[in-house]
Short mmCIF file of C-alpha atoms and ligand atoms in Angstrom, two decimals:
data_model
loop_
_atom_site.label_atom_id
_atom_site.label_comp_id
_atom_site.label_asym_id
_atom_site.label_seq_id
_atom_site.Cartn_x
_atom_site.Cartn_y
_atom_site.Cartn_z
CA UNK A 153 -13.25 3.67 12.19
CA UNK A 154 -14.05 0.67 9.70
CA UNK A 155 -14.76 -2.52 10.90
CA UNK A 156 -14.90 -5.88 8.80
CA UNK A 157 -16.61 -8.57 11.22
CA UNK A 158 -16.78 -12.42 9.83
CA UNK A 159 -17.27 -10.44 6.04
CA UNK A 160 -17.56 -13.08 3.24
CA UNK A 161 -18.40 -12.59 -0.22
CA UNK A 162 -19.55 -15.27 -2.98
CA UNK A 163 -20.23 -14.31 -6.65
CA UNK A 164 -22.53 -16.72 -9.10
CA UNK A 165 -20.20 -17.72 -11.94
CA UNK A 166 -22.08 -19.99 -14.15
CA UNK A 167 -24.22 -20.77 -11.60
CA UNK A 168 -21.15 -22.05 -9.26
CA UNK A 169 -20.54 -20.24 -6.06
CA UNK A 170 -17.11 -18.05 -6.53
CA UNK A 171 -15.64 -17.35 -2.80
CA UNK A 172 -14.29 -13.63 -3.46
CA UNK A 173 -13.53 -12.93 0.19
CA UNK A 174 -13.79 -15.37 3.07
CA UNK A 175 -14.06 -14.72 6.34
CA UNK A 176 -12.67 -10.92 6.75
CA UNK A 177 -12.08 -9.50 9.91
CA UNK A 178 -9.99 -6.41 9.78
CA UNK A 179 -10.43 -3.22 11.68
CA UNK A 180 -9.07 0.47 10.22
CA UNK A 181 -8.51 3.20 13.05
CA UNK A 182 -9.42 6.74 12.29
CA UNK A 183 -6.12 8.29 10.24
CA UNK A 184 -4.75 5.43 9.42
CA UNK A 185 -2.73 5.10 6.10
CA UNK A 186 -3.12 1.50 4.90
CA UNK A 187 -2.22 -0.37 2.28
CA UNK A 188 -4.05 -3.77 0.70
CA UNK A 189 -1.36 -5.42 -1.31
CA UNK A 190 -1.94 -8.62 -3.53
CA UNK A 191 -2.02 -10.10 -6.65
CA UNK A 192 -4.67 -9.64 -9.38
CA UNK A 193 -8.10 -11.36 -7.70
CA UNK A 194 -6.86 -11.70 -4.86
CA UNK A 195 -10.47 -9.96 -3.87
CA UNK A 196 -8.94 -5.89 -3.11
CA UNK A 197 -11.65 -4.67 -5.17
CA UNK A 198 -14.43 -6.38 -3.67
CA UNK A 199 -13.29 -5.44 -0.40
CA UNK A 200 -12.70 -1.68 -1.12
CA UNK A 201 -16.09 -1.36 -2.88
CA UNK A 202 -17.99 -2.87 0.11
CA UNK A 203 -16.27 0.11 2.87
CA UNK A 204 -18.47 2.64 0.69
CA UNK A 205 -21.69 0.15 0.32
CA UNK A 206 -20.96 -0.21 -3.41
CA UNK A 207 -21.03 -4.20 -2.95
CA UNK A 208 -22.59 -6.21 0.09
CA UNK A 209 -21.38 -8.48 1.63
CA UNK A 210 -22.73 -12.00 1.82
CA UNK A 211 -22.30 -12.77 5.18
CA UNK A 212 -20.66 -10.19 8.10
CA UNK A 213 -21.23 -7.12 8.38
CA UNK A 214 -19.04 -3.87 7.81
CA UNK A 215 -19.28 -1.08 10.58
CA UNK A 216 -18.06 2.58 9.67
CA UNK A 217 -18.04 5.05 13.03
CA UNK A 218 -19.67 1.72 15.00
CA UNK A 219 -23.01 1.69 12.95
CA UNK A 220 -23.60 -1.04 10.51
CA UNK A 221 -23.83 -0.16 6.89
CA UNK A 222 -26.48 -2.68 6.36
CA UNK A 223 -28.74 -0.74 8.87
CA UNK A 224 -28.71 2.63 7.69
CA UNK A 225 -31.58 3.98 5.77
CA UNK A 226 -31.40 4.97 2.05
CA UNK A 227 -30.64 8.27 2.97
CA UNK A 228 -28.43 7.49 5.60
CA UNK A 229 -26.10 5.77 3.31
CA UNK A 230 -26.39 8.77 1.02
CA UNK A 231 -24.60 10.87 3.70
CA UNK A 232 -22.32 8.15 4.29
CA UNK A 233 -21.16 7.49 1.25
CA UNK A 234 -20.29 11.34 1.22
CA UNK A 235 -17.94 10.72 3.72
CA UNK A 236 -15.74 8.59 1.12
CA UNK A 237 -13.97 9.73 -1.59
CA UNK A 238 -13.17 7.31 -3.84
CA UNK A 239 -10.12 7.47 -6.41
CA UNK A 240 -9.89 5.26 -9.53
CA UNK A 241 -7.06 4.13 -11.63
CA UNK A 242 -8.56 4.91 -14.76
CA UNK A 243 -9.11 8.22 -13.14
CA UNK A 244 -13.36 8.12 -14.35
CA UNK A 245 -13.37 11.48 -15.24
CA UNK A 246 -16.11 12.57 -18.43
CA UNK A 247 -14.16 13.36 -21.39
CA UNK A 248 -16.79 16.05 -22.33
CA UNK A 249 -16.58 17.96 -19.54
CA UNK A 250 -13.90 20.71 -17.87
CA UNK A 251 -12.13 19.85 -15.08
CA UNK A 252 -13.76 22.63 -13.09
CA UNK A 253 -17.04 20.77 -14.24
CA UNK A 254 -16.16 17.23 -13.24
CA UNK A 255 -15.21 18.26 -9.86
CA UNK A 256 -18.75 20.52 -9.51
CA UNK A 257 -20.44 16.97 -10.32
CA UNK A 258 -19.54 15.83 -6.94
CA UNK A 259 -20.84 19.16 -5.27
CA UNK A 260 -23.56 19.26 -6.98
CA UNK A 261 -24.38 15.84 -5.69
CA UNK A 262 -24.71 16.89 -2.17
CA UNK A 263 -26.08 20.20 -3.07
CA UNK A 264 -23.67 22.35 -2.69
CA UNK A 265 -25.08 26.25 -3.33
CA UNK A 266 -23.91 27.23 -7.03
CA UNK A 267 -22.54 30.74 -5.43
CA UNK A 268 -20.02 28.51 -3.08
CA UNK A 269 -19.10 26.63 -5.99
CA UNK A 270 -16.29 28.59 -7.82
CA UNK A 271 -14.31 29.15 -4.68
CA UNK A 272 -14.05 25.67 -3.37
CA UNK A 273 -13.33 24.24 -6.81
CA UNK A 274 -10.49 27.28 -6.86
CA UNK A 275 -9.35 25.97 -3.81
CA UNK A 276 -9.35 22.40 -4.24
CA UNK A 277 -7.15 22.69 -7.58
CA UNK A 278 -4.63 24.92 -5.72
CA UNK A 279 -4.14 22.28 -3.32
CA UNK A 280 -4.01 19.57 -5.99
CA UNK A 281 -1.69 21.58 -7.72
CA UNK A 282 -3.70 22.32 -10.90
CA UNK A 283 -5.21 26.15 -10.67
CA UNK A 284 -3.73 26.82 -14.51
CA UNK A 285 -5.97 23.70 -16.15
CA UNK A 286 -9.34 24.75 -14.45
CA UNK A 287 -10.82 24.98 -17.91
CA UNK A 288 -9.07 21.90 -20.04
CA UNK A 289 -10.69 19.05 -20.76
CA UNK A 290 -9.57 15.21 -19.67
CA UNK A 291 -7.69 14.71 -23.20
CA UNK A 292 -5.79 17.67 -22.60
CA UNK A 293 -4.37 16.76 -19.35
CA UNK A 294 -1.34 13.81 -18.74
CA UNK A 295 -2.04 10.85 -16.61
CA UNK A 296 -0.73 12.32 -13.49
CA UNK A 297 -2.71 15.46 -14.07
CA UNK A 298 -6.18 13.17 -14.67
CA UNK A 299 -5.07 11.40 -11.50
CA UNK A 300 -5.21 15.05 -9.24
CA UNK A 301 -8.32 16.02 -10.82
CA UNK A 302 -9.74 12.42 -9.57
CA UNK A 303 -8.04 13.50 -6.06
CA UNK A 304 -9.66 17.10 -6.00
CA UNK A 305 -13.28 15.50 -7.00
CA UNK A 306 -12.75 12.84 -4.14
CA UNK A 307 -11.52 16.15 -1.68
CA UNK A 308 -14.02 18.53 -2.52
CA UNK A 309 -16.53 16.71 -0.42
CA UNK A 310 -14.46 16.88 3.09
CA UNK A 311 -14.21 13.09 3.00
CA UNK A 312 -13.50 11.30 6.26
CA UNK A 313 -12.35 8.46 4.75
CA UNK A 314 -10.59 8.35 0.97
CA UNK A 315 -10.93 5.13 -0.71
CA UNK A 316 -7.87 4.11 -3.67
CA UNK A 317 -8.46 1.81 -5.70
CA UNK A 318 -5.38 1.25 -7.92
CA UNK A 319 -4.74 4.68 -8.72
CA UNK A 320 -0.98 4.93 -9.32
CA UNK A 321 -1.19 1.59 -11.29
CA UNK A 322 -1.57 3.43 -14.68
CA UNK A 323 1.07 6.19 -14.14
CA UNK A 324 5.29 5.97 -14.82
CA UNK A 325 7.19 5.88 -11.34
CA UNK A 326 8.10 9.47 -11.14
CA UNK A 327 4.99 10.37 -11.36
CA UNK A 328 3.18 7.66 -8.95
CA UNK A 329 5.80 9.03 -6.66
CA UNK A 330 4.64 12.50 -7.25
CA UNK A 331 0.52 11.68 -6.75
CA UNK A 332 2.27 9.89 -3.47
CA UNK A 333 3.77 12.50 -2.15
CA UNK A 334 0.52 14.63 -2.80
CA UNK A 335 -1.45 12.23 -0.63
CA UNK A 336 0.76 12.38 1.66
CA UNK A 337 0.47 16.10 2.67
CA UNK A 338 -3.23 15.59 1.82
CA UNK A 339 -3.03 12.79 4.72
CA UNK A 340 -1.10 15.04 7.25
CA UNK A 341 -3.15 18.49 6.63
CA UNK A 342 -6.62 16.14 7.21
CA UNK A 343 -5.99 13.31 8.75
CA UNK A 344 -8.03 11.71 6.58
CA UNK A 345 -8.03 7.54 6.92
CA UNK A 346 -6.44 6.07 3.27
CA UNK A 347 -7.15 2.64 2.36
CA UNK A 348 -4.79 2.32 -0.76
CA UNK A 349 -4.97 -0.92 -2.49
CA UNK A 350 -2.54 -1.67 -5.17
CA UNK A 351 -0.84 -4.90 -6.36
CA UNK A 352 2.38 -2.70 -6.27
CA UNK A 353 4.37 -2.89 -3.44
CA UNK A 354 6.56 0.30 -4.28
CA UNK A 355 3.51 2.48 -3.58
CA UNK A 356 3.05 0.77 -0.02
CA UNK A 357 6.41 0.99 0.62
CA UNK A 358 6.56 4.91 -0.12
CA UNK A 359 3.47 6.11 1.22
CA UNK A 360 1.66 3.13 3.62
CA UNK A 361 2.63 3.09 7.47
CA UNK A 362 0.49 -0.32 7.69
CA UNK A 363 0.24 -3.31 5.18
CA UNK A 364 -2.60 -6.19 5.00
CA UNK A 365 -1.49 -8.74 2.15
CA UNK A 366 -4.89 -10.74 0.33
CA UNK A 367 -4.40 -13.93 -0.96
CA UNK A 368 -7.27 -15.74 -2.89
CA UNK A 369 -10.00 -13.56 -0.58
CA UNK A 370 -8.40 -13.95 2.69
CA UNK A 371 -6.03 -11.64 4.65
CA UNK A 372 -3.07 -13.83 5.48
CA UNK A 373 -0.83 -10.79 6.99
CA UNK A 374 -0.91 -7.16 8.77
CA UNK A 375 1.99 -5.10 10.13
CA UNK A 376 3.66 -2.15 9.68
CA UNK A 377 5.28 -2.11 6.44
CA UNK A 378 8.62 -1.92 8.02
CA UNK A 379 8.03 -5.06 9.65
CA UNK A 380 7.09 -6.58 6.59
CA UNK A 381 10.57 -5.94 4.89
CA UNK A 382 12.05 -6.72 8.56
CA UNK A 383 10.71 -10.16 8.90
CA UNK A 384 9.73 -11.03 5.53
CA UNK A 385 10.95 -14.72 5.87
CA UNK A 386 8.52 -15.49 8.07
CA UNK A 387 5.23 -14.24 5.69
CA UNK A 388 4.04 -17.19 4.14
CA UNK A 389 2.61 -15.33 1.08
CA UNK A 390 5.60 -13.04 0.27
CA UNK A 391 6.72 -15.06 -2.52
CA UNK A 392 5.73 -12.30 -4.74
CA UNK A 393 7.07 -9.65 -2.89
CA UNK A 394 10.66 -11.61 -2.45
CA UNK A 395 12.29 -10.14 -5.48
CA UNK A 396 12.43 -6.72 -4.24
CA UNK A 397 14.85 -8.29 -1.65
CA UNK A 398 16.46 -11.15 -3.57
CA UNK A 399 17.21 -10.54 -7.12
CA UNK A 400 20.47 -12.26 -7.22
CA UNK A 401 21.60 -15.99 -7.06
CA UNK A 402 23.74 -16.67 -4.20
CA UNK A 403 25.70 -19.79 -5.44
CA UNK A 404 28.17 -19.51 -2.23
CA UNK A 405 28.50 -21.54 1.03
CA UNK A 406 27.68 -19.91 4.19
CA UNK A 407 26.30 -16.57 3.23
CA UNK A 408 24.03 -14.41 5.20
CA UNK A 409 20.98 -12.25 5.02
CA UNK A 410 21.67 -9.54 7.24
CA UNK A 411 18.97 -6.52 7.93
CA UNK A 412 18.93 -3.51 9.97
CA UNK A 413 17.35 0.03 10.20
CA UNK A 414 19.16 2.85 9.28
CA UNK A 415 22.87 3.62 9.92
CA UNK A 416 23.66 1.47 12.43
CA UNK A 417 26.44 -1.04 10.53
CA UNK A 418 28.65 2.28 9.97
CA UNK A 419 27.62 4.52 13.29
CA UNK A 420 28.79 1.35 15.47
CA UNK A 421 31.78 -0.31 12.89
CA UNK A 422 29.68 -3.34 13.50
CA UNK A 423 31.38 -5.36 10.16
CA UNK A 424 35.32 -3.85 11.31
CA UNK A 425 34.55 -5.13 14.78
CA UNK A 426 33.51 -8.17 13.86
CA UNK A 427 36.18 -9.11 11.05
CA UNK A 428 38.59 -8.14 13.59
CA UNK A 429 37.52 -9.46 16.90
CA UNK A 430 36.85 -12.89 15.81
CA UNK A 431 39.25 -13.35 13.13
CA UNK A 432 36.44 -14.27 10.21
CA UNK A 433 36.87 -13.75 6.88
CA UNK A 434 33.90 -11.49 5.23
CA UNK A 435 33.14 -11.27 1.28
CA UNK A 436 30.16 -8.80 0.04
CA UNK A 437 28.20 -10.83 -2.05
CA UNK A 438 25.23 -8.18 -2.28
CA UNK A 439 23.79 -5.34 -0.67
CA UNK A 440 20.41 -3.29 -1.28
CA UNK A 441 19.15 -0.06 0.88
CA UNK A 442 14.64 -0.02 0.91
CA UNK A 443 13.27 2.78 1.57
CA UNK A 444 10.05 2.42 3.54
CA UNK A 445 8.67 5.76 4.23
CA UNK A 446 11.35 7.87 5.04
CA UNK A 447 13.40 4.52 7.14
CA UNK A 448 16.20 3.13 5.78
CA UNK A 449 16.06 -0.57 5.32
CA UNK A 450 19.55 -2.14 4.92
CA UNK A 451 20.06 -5.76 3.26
CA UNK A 452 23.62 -6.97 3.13
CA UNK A 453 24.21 -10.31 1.99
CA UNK A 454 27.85 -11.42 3.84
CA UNK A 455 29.77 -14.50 2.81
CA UNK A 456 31.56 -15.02 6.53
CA UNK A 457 34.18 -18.10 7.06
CA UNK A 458 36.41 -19.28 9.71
CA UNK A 459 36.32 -20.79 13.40
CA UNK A 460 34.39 -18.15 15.07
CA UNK A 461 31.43 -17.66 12.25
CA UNK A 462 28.99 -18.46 15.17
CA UNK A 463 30.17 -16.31 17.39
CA UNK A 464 30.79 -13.75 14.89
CA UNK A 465 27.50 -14.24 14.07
CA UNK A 466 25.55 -14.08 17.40
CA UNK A 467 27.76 -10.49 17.68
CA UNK A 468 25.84 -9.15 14.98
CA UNK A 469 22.26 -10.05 16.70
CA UNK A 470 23.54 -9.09 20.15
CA UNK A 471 23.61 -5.70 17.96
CA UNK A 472 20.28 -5.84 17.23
CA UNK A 473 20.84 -6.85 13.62
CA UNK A 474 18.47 -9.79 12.16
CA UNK A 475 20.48 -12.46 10.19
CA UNK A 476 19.08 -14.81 7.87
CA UNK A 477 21.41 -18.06 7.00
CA UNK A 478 20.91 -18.89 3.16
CA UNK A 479 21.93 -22.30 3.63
CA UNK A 480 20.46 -24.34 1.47
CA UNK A 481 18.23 -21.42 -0.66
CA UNK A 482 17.30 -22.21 -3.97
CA UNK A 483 16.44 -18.62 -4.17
CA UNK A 484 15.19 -17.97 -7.92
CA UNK A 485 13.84 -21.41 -8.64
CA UNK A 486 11.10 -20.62 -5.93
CA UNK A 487 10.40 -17.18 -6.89
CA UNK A 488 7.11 -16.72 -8.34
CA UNK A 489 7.21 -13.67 -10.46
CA UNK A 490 3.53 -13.83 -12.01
CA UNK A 491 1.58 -11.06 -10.03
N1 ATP B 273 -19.31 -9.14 -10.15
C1 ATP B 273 -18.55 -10.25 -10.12
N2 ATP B 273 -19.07 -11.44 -10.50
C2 ATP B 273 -18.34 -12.56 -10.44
N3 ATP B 273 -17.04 -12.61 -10.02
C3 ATP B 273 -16.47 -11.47 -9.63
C4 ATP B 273 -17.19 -10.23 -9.65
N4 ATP B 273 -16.37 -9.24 -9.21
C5 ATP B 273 -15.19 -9.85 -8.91
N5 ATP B 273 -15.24 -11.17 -9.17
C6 ATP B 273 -14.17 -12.16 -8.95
O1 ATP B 273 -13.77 -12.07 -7.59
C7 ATP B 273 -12.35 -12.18 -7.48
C8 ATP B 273 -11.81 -10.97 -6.76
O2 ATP B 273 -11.96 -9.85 -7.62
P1 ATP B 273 -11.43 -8.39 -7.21
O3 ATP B 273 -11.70 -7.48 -8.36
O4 ATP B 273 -11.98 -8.03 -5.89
O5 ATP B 273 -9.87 -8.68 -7.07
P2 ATP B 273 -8.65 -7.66 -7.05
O6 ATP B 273 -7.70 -8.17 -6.05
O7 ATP B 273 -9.14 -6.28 -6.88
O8 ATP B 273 -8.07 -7.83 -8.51
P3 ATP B 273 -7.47 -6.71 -9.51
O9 ATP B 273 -6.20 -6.23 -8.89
O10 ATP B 273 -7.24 -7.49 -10.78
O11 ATP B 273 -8.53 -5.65 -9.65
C9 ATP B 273 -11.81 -12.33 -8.91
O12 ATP B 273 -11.56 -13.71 -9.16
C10 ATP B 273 -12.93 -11.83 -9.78
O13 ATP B 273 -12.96 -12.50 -11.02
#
């Protein structure tokens, strides 16, 4: 377990106090799968590099398996920090060496026998899916395939905890999607703890039960990333993360956000109900399907008129659906699209 107890951090720029991260309190159960989601600066960095003692804090104190990293001895922290893997988005690999020889670097560092060498490195490359480019060099791989190698030299170790620090930012979706789906297994055949930070929100949503947003060094939210997308109204720092829900306009007069989890609008007839048992009249004016892990998140934006729109309305909650009036939205003059 990691533990962040009254953690602050405050750089020298120019001689001015910077305030990086204020006031951090966050704690990160054993196999956990977490994401830390915000905008460039927003202090992810700083906080990822102080789980594996790489920064310290300024004030607080960080706990991993209830024993303060400030307290442990040189070589205590040695064997602690070989408990973390680490994973970068620029993958860090050396250009002039093999892939079977940047992953022996990280044996090597906690002195692994050179006869047990071979097979692990064998094995670890199987798992990453990469046995047939044991001998290439980093130039002669793609981005995805740099990114495994970075996951195999992180794995070789038996990490408790593996640390990501950007590391689908540099790849094309299909294959972030594919390093996600690798980490996944990797997750459920371990049960390693990830801490995955990321300004993109599509990685969190595919691979991250459990979301902590940063804003300018603080944590302003934590919840399960399906309660994220399920109550996203009420996040005061989701601006950014808005668009992924609202990219349209709505120019129209009572229209509402409606959102549910999986099937349940079609299983039940929920909108035929409705329309017909208190005589509204319905007009789609957009819908959009998330998928957060392997949940279905449903958004339906529903024009609804006549006499009985507030009954018709409490009908759908009653059903367990959460509806959203857009009354009075200015939706894409507020959204803030810089991340
Ligand atoms: N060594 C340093 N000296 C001074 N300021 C720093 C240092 N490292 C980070 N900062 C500042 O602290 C803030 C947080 O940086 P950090 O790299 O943790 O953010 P981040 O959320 O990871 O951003 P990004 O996604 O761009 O990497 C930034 O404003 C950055 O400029």
């Amino acid at each position: 377990m990691i533990e962040f107890k009254n953690v602050s951090k405050i750089y020298n720029i120019n001689k001015s106090p910077f305030h990086a991260l204020t006031d951090i309190n966050l704690t990160i159960p054993d196999g956990a799968i977490i994401g830390i989601l915000g905008k460039s600066g927003a202090g992810k960095s700083t906080l990822l590099r102080m789980v594996n003692g790489l920064i310290t804090p300024s004030q607080g104190e960080i706990l991993v398996d209830s024993r303060a990293l400030h307290s442990l001895s040189e070589r205590e922290q040695r064997f602690m920090r070989h408990t973390m893997g680490m994973v970068f988005q620029n993958f860090n690999l050396f250009q002039t060496k093999t892939v079977y020889q940047n992953i022996e670097i990280a044996l090597k560092a906690i002195a692994t026998p050179k006869s047990e060498r071979k097979a692990k490195i064998e094995a670890v490359l199987e798992q990453v899916g990469l046995s047939s480019k044991i001998h290439s060099y980093p130039q002669q791989l793609s981005g995805g395939e740099k990114q495994r190698v970075g996951i195999a030299r992180a794995l070789i170790t038996n990490p408790k905890y593996l640390l990501c620090d950007e590391m689908t930012s540099a790849l094309d979706p299909k294959t972030a999607k594919e390093i996600l789906d690798l980490l996944q297994i990797i997750h459920q055949q371990y049960r390693l703890t990830i801490i995955f930070i990321t300004h993109q929100i599509e990685a969190v949503m595919h691979l991250c039960q459990e979301v902590i947003l940063m804003e300018q060094g603080r944590v302003t939210h934590r919840s399960t990333t399906l309660d994220l997308f399920l109550h996203l109204d009420n996040v005061a720092t989701s601006t950014y993360l808005k668009p992924i829900v609202y990219d349209v306009p709505i120019e129209h007069d009572h229209v509402y956000q409606l959102i549910y989890v999986g099937a349940i609008l079609q299983e039940k007839s929920i909108l035929s109900h409705m329309i017909r048992h208190f005589s509204v009249d319905v007009n789609i004016i957009h819908a959009k399907i998330l998928l957060i892990g392997k949940e279905r998140l449903g958004y339906l934006y529903l024009q609804i008129l006549g006499k009985n729109q507030n009954q018709a309305i409490s009908y759908l909650r009653e059903q367990g659906i959460i509806v959203n009036s857009m009354e009075n939205t200015r939706l894409l003059e507020n959204i803030d699209y810089a991340n």
